[in-house]
PDB file of C-alpha atoms in Angstrom:
ATOM      1  CA  UNK X  26       0.007  -0.207   0.418  1.00 41.00           C
ATOM      2  CA  UNK X  27       2.760   2.469   1.078  1.00 41.00           C
ATOM      3  CA  UNK X  28       4.248   1.657  -2.345  1.00 41.00           C
ATOM      4  CA  UNK X  29       1.240   2.450  -4.311  1.00 43.00           C
ATOM      5  CA  UNK X  30       0.639   5.506  -2.523  1.00 42.00           C
ATOM      6  CA  UNK X  31       4.518   6.945  -3.549  1.00 39.00           C
ATOM      7  CA  UNK X  32       3.903   5.623  -6.913  1.00 41.00           C
ATOM      8  CA  UNK X  33       0.696   7.490  -7.123  1.00 43.00           C
ATOM      9  CA  UNK X  34       2.328  10.764  -5.855  1.00 41.00           C
ATOM     10  CA  UNK X  35       5.021  10.414  -8.109  1.00 43.00           C
ATOM     11  CA  UNK X  36       2.617  10.351 -10.703  1.00 45.00           C
ATOM     12  CA  UNK X  37       0.627  13.329 -10.288  1.00 41.00           C
ATOM     13  CA  UNK X  38       3.678  15.165 -10.767  1.00 44.00           C
ATOM     14  CA  UNK X  39       4.622  14.506 -14.265  1.00 52.00           C
ATOM     15  CA  UNK X  40       4.631  16.491 -16.550  1.00 52.00           C
ATOM     16  CA  UNK X  41       2.531  17.500 -19.328  1.00 48.00           C
ATOM     17  CA  UNK X  42       4.751  18.018 -22.702  1.00 44.00           C
ATOM     18  CA  UNK X  43       3.509  21.216 -23.798  1.00 41.00           C
ATOM     19  CA  UNK X  44       4.123  23.512 -20.784  1.00 38.00           C
ATOM     20  CA  UNK X  45       7.982  22.928 -22.023  1.00 41.00           C
ATOM     21  CA  UNK X  46      10.100  24.689 -24.398  1.00 50.00           C
ATOM     22  CA  UNK X  47      10.378  21.597 -26.573  1.00 67.00           C
ATOM     23  CA  UNK X  48       8.146  19.229 -27.590  1.00 81.00           C
ATOM     24  CA  UNK X  49       9.497  16.426 -26.581  1.00 94.00           C
ATOM     25  CA  UNK X  50       8.172  13.703 -23.887  1.00 96.00           C
ATOM     26  CA  UNK X  51      11.414  12.593 -22.511  1.00 96.00           C
ATOM     27  CA  UNK X  52      13.742  16.810 -22.614  1.00 95.00           C
ATOM     28  CA  UNK X  53      10.431  17.945 -20.285  1.00 94.00           C
ATOM     29  CA  UNK X  54      11.316  15.570 -17.584  1.00 97.00           C
ATOM     30  CA  UNK X  55      15.155  17.401 -16.984  1.00 96.00           C
ATOM     31  CA  UNK X  56      14.037  19.425 -14.507  1.00 94.00           C
ATOM     32  CA  UNK X  57      12.873  16.610 -12.421  1.00 97.00           C
ATOM     33  CA  UNK X  58      15.876  15.543  -9.799  1.00 97.00           C
ATOM     34  CA  UNK X  59      14.544  11.711  -9.904  1.00 97.00           C
ATOM     35  CA  UNK X  60      15.667  12.145 -13.878  1.00 98.00           C
ATOM     36  CA  UNK X  61      18.846  12.544 -15.744  1.00 98.00           C
ATOM     37  CA  UNK X  62      19.277  13.623 -18.782  1.00 98.00           C
ATOM     38  CA  UNK X  63      21.447  12.597 -22.117  1.00 97.00           C
ATOM     39  CA  UNK X  64      22.614  14.333 -24.401  1.00 98.00           C
ATOM     40  CA  UNK X  65      22.741  11.566 -27.596  1.00 98.00           C
ATOM     41  CA  UNK X  66      26.243  12.080 -29.648  1.00 97.00           C
ATOM     42  CA  UNK X  67      27.232  10.390 -32.993  1.00 94.00           C
ATOM     43  CA  UNK X  68      27.322   6.347 -32.577  1.00 94.00           C
ATOM     44  CA  UNK X  69      25.182   5.851 -29.531  1.00 98.00           C
ATOM     45  CA  UNK X  70      21.977   4.054 -30.005  1.00 98.00           C
ATOM     46  CA  UNK X  71      19.409   2.472 -27.587  1.00 99.00           C
ATOM     47  CA  UNK X  72      21.105  -0.701 -27.523  1.00 98.00           C
ATOM     48  CA  UNK X  73      24.492   0.638 -26.649  1.00 98.00           C
ATOM     49  CA  UNK X  74      23.027   2.496 -23.994  1.00 99.00           C
ATOM     50  CA  UNK X  75      20.707  -0.048 -22.910  1.00 99.00           C
ATOM     51  CA  UNK X  76      22.100  -3.132 -23.898  1.00 99.00           C
ATOM     52  CA  UNK X  77      19.203  -4.853 -21.029  1.00 99.00           C
ATOM     53  CA  UNK X  78      15.952  -5.036 -23.140  1.00 99.00           C
ATOM     54  CA  UNK X  79      13.961  -4.880 -20.161  1.00 98.00           C
ATOM     55  CA  UNK X  80      15.947  -1.153 -18.775  1.00 99.00           C
ATOM     56  CA  UNK X  81      15.518  -0.014 -22.640  1.00 99.00           C
ATOM     57  CA  UNK X  82      12.205  -0.631 -22.991  1.00 99.00           C
ATOM     58  CA  UNK X  83      11.501   1.654 -19.467  1.00 99.00           C
ATOM     59  CA  UNK X  84      13.602   3.785 -20.746  1.00 99.00           C
ATOM     60  CA  UNK X  85      11.445   4.187 -24.202  1.00 99.00           C
ATOM     61  CA  UNK X  86       8.545   4.130 -22.413  1.00 99.00           C
ATOM     62  CA  UNK X  87       9.262   6.389 -19.857  1.00 99.00           C
ATOM     63  CA  UNK X  88      11.083   8.859 -23.156  1.00 99.00           C
ATOM     64  CA  UNK X  89       7.057   8.070 -24.825  1.00 99.00           C
ATOM     65  CA  UNK X  90       9.830   7.059 -28.252  1.00 99.00           C
ATOM     66  CA  UNK X  91      11.175   3.908 -29.217  1.00 99.00           C
ATOM     67  CA  UNK X  92      12.564   6.026 -32.783  1.00 98.00           C
ATOM     68  CA  UNK X  93      16.356   5.846 -33.942  1.00 98.00           C
ATOM     69  CA  UNK X  94      18.716   8.137 -32.291  1.00 98.00           C
ATOM     70  CA  UNK X  95      20.313  10.799 -33.406  1.00 97.00           C
ATOM     71  CA  UNK X  96      23.264  13.415 -32.524  1.00 98.00           C
ATOM     72  CA  UNK X  97      21.670  16.434 -30.296  1.00 97.00           C
ATOM     73  CA  UNK X  98      18.614  14.549 -29.128  1.00 98.00           C
ATOM     74  CA  UNK X  99      18.301  14.599 -24.674  1.00 98.00           C
ATOM     75  CA  UNK X 100      16.368  11.244 -23.535  1.00 99.00           C
ATOM     76  CA  UNK X 101      15.630  11.503 -19.764  1.00 99.00           C
ATOM     77  CA  UNK X 102      16.941   8.179 -17.721  1.00 99.00           C
ATOM     78  CA  UNK X 103      15.506   7.192 -14.075  1.00 99.00           C
ATOM     79  CA  UNK X 104      18.578   7.952 -11.602  1.00 98.00           C
ATOM     80  CA  UNK X 105      18.319   5.056 -10.113  1.00 98.00           C
ATOM     81  CA  UNK X 106      17.715   2.633 -13.451  1.00 99.00           C
ATOM     82  CA  UNK X 107      18.388  -0.502 -11.582  1.00 98.00           C
ATOM     83  CA  UNK X 108      15.559  -0.889  -9.558  1.00 98.00           C
ATOM     84  CA  UNK X 109      13.105   1.205 -11.122  1.00 98.00           C
ATOM     85  CA  UNK X 110       9.706  -0.811 -12.588  1.00 98.00           C
ATOM     86  CA  UNK X 111       6.904  -0.370 -14.875  1.00 98.00           C
ATOM     87  CA  UNK X 112       4.681   0.547 -11.961  1.00 97.00           C
ATOM     88  CA  UNK X 113       7.273   3.149 -10.773  1.00 98.00           C
ATOM     89  CA  UNK X 114       7.647   4.774 -13.770  1.00 98.00           C
ATOM     90  CA  UNK X 115       3.465   4.702 -14.308  1.00 98.00           C
ATOM     91  CA  UNK X 116       2.203   8.225 -14.658  1.00 98.00           C
ATOM     92  CA  UNK X 117      -1.035   6.765 -13.796  1.00 99.00           C
ATOM     93  CA  UNK X 118      -2.445   5.685 -10.340  1.00 98.00           C
ATOM     94  CA  UNK X 119      -1.915   1.757  -9.449  1.00 98.00           C
ATOM     95  CA  UNK X 120      -5.650   1.305  -8.664  1.00 98.00           C
ATOM     96  CA  UNK X 121      -8.472   3.303  -9.704  1.00 99.00           C
ATOM     97  CA  UNK X 122     -12.070   3.508  -8.497  1.00 98.00           C
ATOM     98  CA  UNK X 123     -13.995   2.195 -10.935  1.00 98.00           C
ATOM     99  CA  UNK X 124     -13.844  -1.190 -11.731  1.00 98.00           C
ATOM    100  CA  UNK X 125     -15.243  -1.498 -15.093  1.00 98.00           C
ATOM    101  CA  UNK X 126     -12.039  -3.365 -18.490  1.00 99.00           C
ATOM    102  CA  UNK X 127     -11.022  -0.019 -19.700  1.00 99.00           C
ATOM    103  CA  UNK X 128      -8.430   1.806 -21.523  1.00 99.00           C
ATOM    104  CA  UNK X 129      -7.973   5.187 -20.454  1.00 99.00           C
ATOM    105  CA  UNK X 130      -5.694   7.590 -23.596  1.00 99.00           C
ATOM    106  CA  UNK X 131      -4.214  11.020 -21.796  1.00 99.00           C
ATOM    107  CA  UNK X 132      -2.722  13.136 -24.553  1.00 97.00           C
ATOM    108  CA  UNK X 133      -1.463  15.572 -22.129  1.00 97.00           C
ATOM    109  CA  UNK X 134       1.203  12.318 -20.644  1.00 98.00           C
ATOM    110  CA  UNK X 135       1.112  10.625 -23.787  1.00 98.00           C
ATOM    111  CA  UNK X 136       0.408   7.701 -22.378  1.00 99.00           C
ATOM    112  CA  UNK X 137      -2.352   4.876 -22.697  1.00 99.00           C
ATOM    113  CA  UNK X 138      -3.370   2.511 -19.392  1.00 99.00           C
ATOM    114  CA  UNK X 139      -5.370  -0.200 -19.011  1.00 99.00           C
ATOM    115  CA  UNK X 140      -7.054  -1.274 -15.746  1.00 99.00           C
ATOM    116  CA  UNK X 141      -9.074  -4.523 -15.050  1.00 99.00           C
ATOM    117  CA  UNK X 142     -10.791  -4.769 -11.753  1.00 99.00           C
ATOM    118  CA  UNK X 143      -9.766  -0.975 -11.113  1.00 99.00           C
ATOM    119  CA  UNK X 144      -5.739  -2.602 -10.773  1.00 99.00           C
ATOM    120  CA  UNK X 145      -3.756  -1.068 -13.531  1.00 99.00           C
ATOM    121  CA  UNK X 146      -2.271  -4.161 -15.457  1.00 99.00           C
ATOM    122  CA  UNK X 147       0.138  -2.098 -18.410  1.00 99.00           C
ATOM    123  CA  UNK X 148       0.662   1.252 -19.755  1.00 99.00           C
ATOM    124  CA  UNK X 149       2.866   2.478 -22.648  1.00 99.00           C
ATOM    125  CA  UNK X 150       3.761   5.631 -25.311  1.00 99.00           C
ATOM    126  CA  UNK X 151       1.260   7.654 -27.870  1.00 99.00           C
ATOM    127  CA  UNK X 152       1.581   9.794 -30.765  1.00 98.00           C
ATOM    128  CA  UNK X 153      -2.265  11.260 -31.021  1.00 97.00           C
ATOM    129  CA  UNK X 154      -3.576  13.579 -33.582  1.00 94.00           C
ATOM    130  CA  UNK X 155      -1.790  16.571 -34.101  1.00 91.00           C
ATOM    131  CA  UNK X 156      -3.263  20.332 -34.097  1.00 91.00           C
ATOM    132  CA  UNK X 157      -3.045  20.919 -38.134  1.00 84.00           C
ATOM    133  CA  UNK X 158      -2.088  17.762 -40.484  1.00 82.00           C
ATOM    134  CA  UNK X 159       1.155  17.618 -42.551  1.00 75.00           C
ATOM    135  CA  UNK X 160       0.063  17.556 -45.601  1.00 72.00           C
ATOM    136  CA  UNK X 161      -2.943  19.912 -45.518  1.00 72.00           C
ATOM    137  CA  UNK X 162      -4.424  22.585 -43.338  1.00 74.00           C
ATOM    138  CA  UNK X 163      -7.062  20.646 -41.808  1.00 82.00           C
ATOM    139  CA  UNK X 164      -7.170  19.932 -37.969  1.00 86.00           C
ATOM    140  CA  UNK X 165      -5.890  16.431 -37.345  1.00 90.00           C
ATOM    141  CA  UNK X 166      -6.998  16.497 -33.554  1.00 93.00           C
ATOM    142  CA  UNK X 167      -7.662  12.772 -32.218  1.00 96.00           C
ATOM    143  CA  UNK X 168     -10.951  12.299 -31.613  1.00 94.00           C
ATOM    144  CA  UNK X 169     -12.037  13.245 -27.901  1.00 96.00           C
ATOM    145  CA  UNK X 170     -14.910  11.045 -25.540  1.00 98.00           C
ATOM    146  CA  UNK X 171     -15.586   7.975 -24.021  1.00 99.00           C
ATOM    147  CA  UNK X 172     -16.428   4.665 -26.732  1.00 99.00           C
ATOM    148  CA  UNK X 173     -16.541   1.160 -26.781  1.00 98.00           C
ATOM    149  CA  UNK X 174     -14.055  -1.000 -28.899  1.00 98.00           C
ATOM    150  CA  UNK X 175     -15.955  -2.133 -32.454  1.00 97.00           C
ATOM    151  CA  UNK X 176     -13.863  -3.454 -34.657  1.00 97.00           C
ATOM    152  CA  UNK X 177     -10.015  -5.245 -34.474  1.00 98.00           C
ATOM    153  CA  UNK X 178      -7.992  -6.206 -37.284  1.00 98.00           C
ATOM    154  CA  UNK X 179      -4.576  -8.048 -37.535  1.00 98.00           C
ATOM    155  CA  UNK X 180      -0.745  -7.017 -38.785  1.00 97.00           C
ATOM    156  CA  UNK X 181      -2.093  -6.631 -41.804  1.00 96.00           C
ATOM    157  CA  UNK X 182      -4.366  -3.757 -41.089  1.00 97.00           C
ATOM    158  CA  UNK X 183      -3.751  -0.844 -43.756  1.00 90.00           C
ATOM    159  CA  UNK X 184      -5.043   2.101 -44.319  1.00 85.00           C
ATOM    160  CA  UNK X 185      -7.400   2.822 -46.939  1.00 81.00           C
ATOM    161  CA  UNK X 186      -6.837   7.152 -47.090  1.00 75.00           C
ATOM    162  CA  UNK X 187      -3.372   7.299 -46.303  1.00 68.00           C
ATOM    163  CA  UNK X 188      -0.771   8.279 -48.142  1.00 64.00           C
ATOM    164  CA  UNK X 189      -3.132  10.281 -49.845  1.00 63.00           C
ATOM    165  CA  UNK X 190      -4.171   9.241 -52.867  1.00 66.00           C
ATOM    166  CA  UNK X 191      -2.976   5.516 -52.989  1.00 67.00           C
ATOM    167  CA  UNK X 192      -3.819   4.493 -48.901  1.00 69.00           C
ATOM    168  CA  UNK X 193      -1.945   1.261 -47.807  1.00 76.00           C
ATOM    169  CA  UNK X 194       0.408   2.879 -44.879  1.00 81.00           C
ATOM    170  CA  UNK X 195       0.874   0.137 -42.420  1.00 92.00           C
ATOM    171  CA  UNK X 196      -1.777  -0.231 -39.162  1.00 96.00           C
ATOM    172  CA  UNK X 197      -0.835  -3.310 -37.688  1.00 98.00           C
ATOM    173  CA  UNK X 198      -3.530  -4.610 -35.096  1.00 98.00           C
ATOM    174  CA  UNK X 199      -5.713  -1.461 -35.420  1.00 98.00           C
ATOM    175  CA  UNK X 200      -8.748  -1.598 -32.773  1.00 98.00           C
ATOM    176  CA  UNK X 201     -11.338   1.256 -34.137  1.00 97.00           C
ATOM    177  CA  UNK X 202     -13.678   3.038 -31.143  1.00 97.00           C
ATOM    178  CA  UNK X 203     -15.190   5.405 -33.545  1.00 96.00           C
ATOM    179  CA  UNK X 204     -15.714   5.578 -37.561  1.00 93.00           C
ATOM    180  CA  UNK X 205     -12.243   5.337 -38.718  1.00 90.00           C
ATOM    181  CA  UNK X 206     -10.459   6.198 -35.418  1.00 94.00           C
ATOM    182  CA  UNK X 207      -8.439   3.886 -33.720  1.00 97.00           C
ATOM    183  CA  UNK X 208      -5.784   2.771 -31.865  1.00 99.00           C
ATOM    184  CA  UNK X 209      -2.359   0.526 -33.998  1.00 98.00           C
ATOM    185  CA  UNK X 210       0.733  -0.304 -33.873  1.00 98.00           C
ATOM    186  CA  UNK X 211       3.044   2.149 -35.432  1.00 98.00           C
ATOM    187  CA  UNK X 212       6.968   2.541 -35.611  1.00 96.00           C
ATOM    188  CA  UNK X 213       7.190   6.699 -35.733  1.00 97.00           C
ATOM    189  CA  UNK X 214       6.374   7.333 -31.927  1.00 98.00           C
ATOM    190  CA  UNK X 215       8.822  10.969 -32.027  1.00 97.00           C
ATOM    191  CA  UNK X 216       7.492  11.275 -28.346  1.00 98.00           C
ATOM    192  CA  UNK X 217       5.265  14.190 -29.044  1.00 96.00           C
ATOM    193  CA  UNK X 218       1.024  14.090 -31.351  1.00 96.00           C
ATOM    194  CA  UNK X 219       2.843  13.691 -34.141  1.00 92.00           C
ATOM    195  CA  UNK X 220      -0.610  11.458 -36.478  1.00 92.00           C
ATOM    196  CA  UNK X 221      -4.018  12.036 -38.643  1.00 88.00           C
ATOM    197  CA  UNK X 222      -6.389  11.548 -35.923  1.00 91.00           C
ATOM    198  CA  UNK X 223      -5.337   8.240 -34.796  1.00 95.00           C
ATOM    199  CA  UNK X 224      -3.546   6.774 -31.360  1.00 98.00           C
ATOM    200  CA  UNK X 225       0.076   5.194 -32.235  1.00 98.00           C
ATOM    201  CA  UNK X 226       1.439   2.788 -30.175  1.00 99.00           C
ATOM    202  CA  UNK X 227       4.363   0.728 -29.545  1.00 99.00           C
ATOM    203  CA  UNK X 228       3.458  -2.336 -31.994  1.00 99.00           C
ATOM    204  CA  UNK X 229       4.253  -4.531 -29.419  1.00 99.00           C
ATOM    205  CA  UNK X 230       1.553  -2.379 -27.648  1.00 99.00           C
ATOM    206  CA  UNK X 231      -0.908  -2.522 -30.097  1.00 99.00           C
ATOM    207  CA  UNK X 232      -0.341  -6.767 -30.214  1.00 99.00           C
ATOM    208  CA  UNK X 233      -0.808  -7.292 -26.905  1.00 99.00           C
ATOM    209  CA  UNK X 234      -4.223  -4.798 -26.476  1.00 99.00           C
ATOM    210  CA  UNK X 235      -5.493  -6.618 -29.500  1.00 99.00           C
ATOM    211  CA  UNK X 236      -4.770  -9.791 -29.071  1.00 99.00           C
ATOM    212  CA  UNK X 237      -5.038 -10.357 -24.993  1.00 99.00           C
ATOM    213  CA  UNK X 238      -7.091  -7.423 -23.438  1.00 99.00           C
ATOM    214  CA  UNK X 239      -9.898  -5.369 -26.280  1.00 99.00           C
ATOM    215  CA  UNK X 240     -12.797  -7.421 -27.033  1.00 98.00           C
ATOM    216  CA  UNK X 241     -15.432  -6.050 -29.943  1.00 98.00           C
ATOM    217  CA  UNK X 242     -18.426  -6.734 -27.779  1.00 90.00           C
ATOM    218  CA  UNK X 243     -21.337  -8.733 -29.909  1.00 91.00           C
ATOM    219  CA  UNK X 244     -23.417  -6.806 -31.902  1.00 85.00           C
ATOM    220  CA  UNK X 245     -26.232  -9.140 -32.043  1.00 88.00           C
ATOM    221  CA  UNK X 246     -26.667  -9.613 -28.284  1.00 90.00           C
ATOM    222  CA  UNK X 247     -25.887  -5.937 -27.466  1.00 92.00           C
ATOM    223  CA  UNK X 248     -22.510  -6.735 -25.576  1.00 96.00           C
ATOM    224  CA  UNK X 249     -20.334  -3.963 -26.207  1.00 98.00           C
ATOM    225  CA  UNK X 250     -16.351  -4.077 -26.404  1.00 98.00           C
ATOM    226  CA  UNK X 251     -13.717  -2.516 -24.211  1.00 99.00           C
ATOM    227  CA  UNK X 252     -14.801   0.731 -23.182  1.00 99.00           C
ATOM    228  CA  UNK X 253     -11.926   3.331 -24.015  1.00 99.00           C
ATOM    229  CA  UNK X 254     -11.630   7.026 -22.982  1.00 99.00           C
ATOM    230  CA  UNK X 255      -9.390   9.374 -25.243  1.00 98.00           C
ATOM    231  CA  UNK X 256      -8.942  12.610 -23.095  1.00 98.00           C
ATOM    232  CA  UNK X 257      -8.764  16.095 -24.630  1.00 97.00           C
ATOM    233  CA  UNK X 258      -5.854  17.780 -24.695  1.00 95.00           C
ATOM    234  CA  UNK X 259      -5.525  20.770 -21.840  1.00 89.00           C
ATOM    235  CA  UNK X 260      -3.173  22.352 -23.563  1.00 63.00           C
ATOM    236  CA  UNK X 261      -1.653  23.710 -26.881  1.00 54.00           C
ATOM    237  CA  UNK X 262       1.199  22.126 -27.818  1.00 47.00           C
ATOM    238  CA  UNK X 263       4.545  23.192 -29.822  1.00 46.00           C
ATOM    239  CA  UNK X 264       5.046  20.261 -31.719  1.00 43.00           C
ATOM    240  CA  UNK X 265       4.092  22.042 -34.952  1.00 40.00           C
ATOM    241  CA  UNK X 266       8.258  23.843 -34.864  1.00 35.00           C
ATOM    242  CA  UNK X 267       9.582  20.829 -33.925  1.00 35.00           C
ATOM    243  CA  UNK X 268       9.627  18.802 -37.156  1.00 37.00           C
ATOM    244  CA  UNK X 269      12.502  18.545 -38.168  1.00 31.00           C
ATOM    245  CA  UNK X 270      13.598  15.513 -37.047  1.00 34.00           C
ATOM    246  CA  UNK X 271      10.738  13.743 -37.010  1.00 34.00           C
ATOM    247  CA  UNK X 272       9.840  11.396 -39.776  1.00 33.00           C
ATOM    248  CA  UNK X 273       6.679  11.919 -41.827  1.00 31.00           C
ATOM    249  CA  UNK X 274       3.646  11.016 -40.599  1.00 34.00           C
ATOM    250  CA  UNK X 275       1.732   8.689 -43.073  1.00 33.00           C
ATOM    251  CA  UNK X 276      -0.130   6.113 -40.906  1.00 36.00           C
ATOM    252  CA  UNK X 277      -3.272   6.795 -39.622  1.00 37.00           C
ATOM    253  CA  UNK X 278      -6.722   7.140 -40.375  1.00 37.00           C
ATOM    254  CA  UNK X 279      -9.325   9.951 -40.430  1.00 37.00           C
ATOM    255  CA  UNK X 280     -12.895   9.932 -39.174  1.00 36.00           C
ATOM    256  CA  UNK X 281     -13.865   8.813 -43.014  1.00 32.00           C
ATOM    257  CA  UNK X 282     -11.105   6.321 -43.754  1.00 36.00           C
ATOM    258  CA  UNK X 283     -11.727   2.868 -44.263  1.00 34.00           C
ATOM    259  CA  UNK X 284      -9.114  -0.244 -43.535  1.00 39.00           C
ATOM    260  CA  UNK X 285      -8.069  -3.547 -45.368  1.00 35.00           C
ATOM    261  CA  UNK X 286      -6.686  -6.599 -45.242  1.00 35.00           C
ATOM    262  CA  UNK X 287      -4.599  -6.212 -47.955  1.00 32.00           C
ATOM    263  CA  UNK X 288      -0.782  -6.198 -48.852  1.00 29.00           C
ATOM    264  CA  UNK X 289      -1.077  -2.881 -50.981  1.00 29.00           C
ATOM    265  CA  UNK X 290       2.294  -0.620 -51.124  1.00 26.00           C
ATOM    266  CA  UNK X 291       2.827   0.290 -48.302  1.00 27.00           C
ATOM    267  CA  UNK X 292       4.615   5.094 -48.473  1.00 24.00           C
ATOM    268  CA  UNK X 293       8.425   5.196 -49.356  1.00 22.00           C
TER     269      UNK X 293
END
């Protein structure tokens, strides 16, 4: 109980990326004493810095990215990485009063969390919809509210819209909660909001959710799928000014999009 209270107390003070000059979540942690920050130099990589795959995964989750590192990028590392766990680094409380099986997506924390019987089961990073689309002047904000998953597909899930003009962008282990809006795996999780509207996840997290946690219900018997709450963005982020080191987003559906399980060529 005491450990849970400590974890909860720490989670309440984790920052939202948007209140800092840099949009990258990891950089925003540098002001906190429980973290030390590393500025990447030439030749460094996740694997070289953190040979232990479990510790590497924790640091990537903390920084909300598993994208390749580049020279000059800053990442945060727990001072006590040796004893760090998924629970000690969680930006969410380990228990909640609501016992319903559910997923919560917090766009300010850039994270999702899965609860069952009021207990935290797993959490991970996200990249949700950006303020403006990268290929138009339209808003790409992720649709917010309380929903239930109604459809999901396997590793072959593809976008019928992106890349614009031909579609085929990979959306592995997609899970739809409203029309074309979905949670899905992606290779590009940059540490800020960068999508066309869907919620990007680490691909291994999308696989776990799709296969072990999310149900799509039974429409004929009026049984709802797993509940998902998409929290709104509370503070305007500055991601639009920091795209030089990020890859272009082409992996999401929009409100009118449909997916297809084909082997269409994806974007280059």
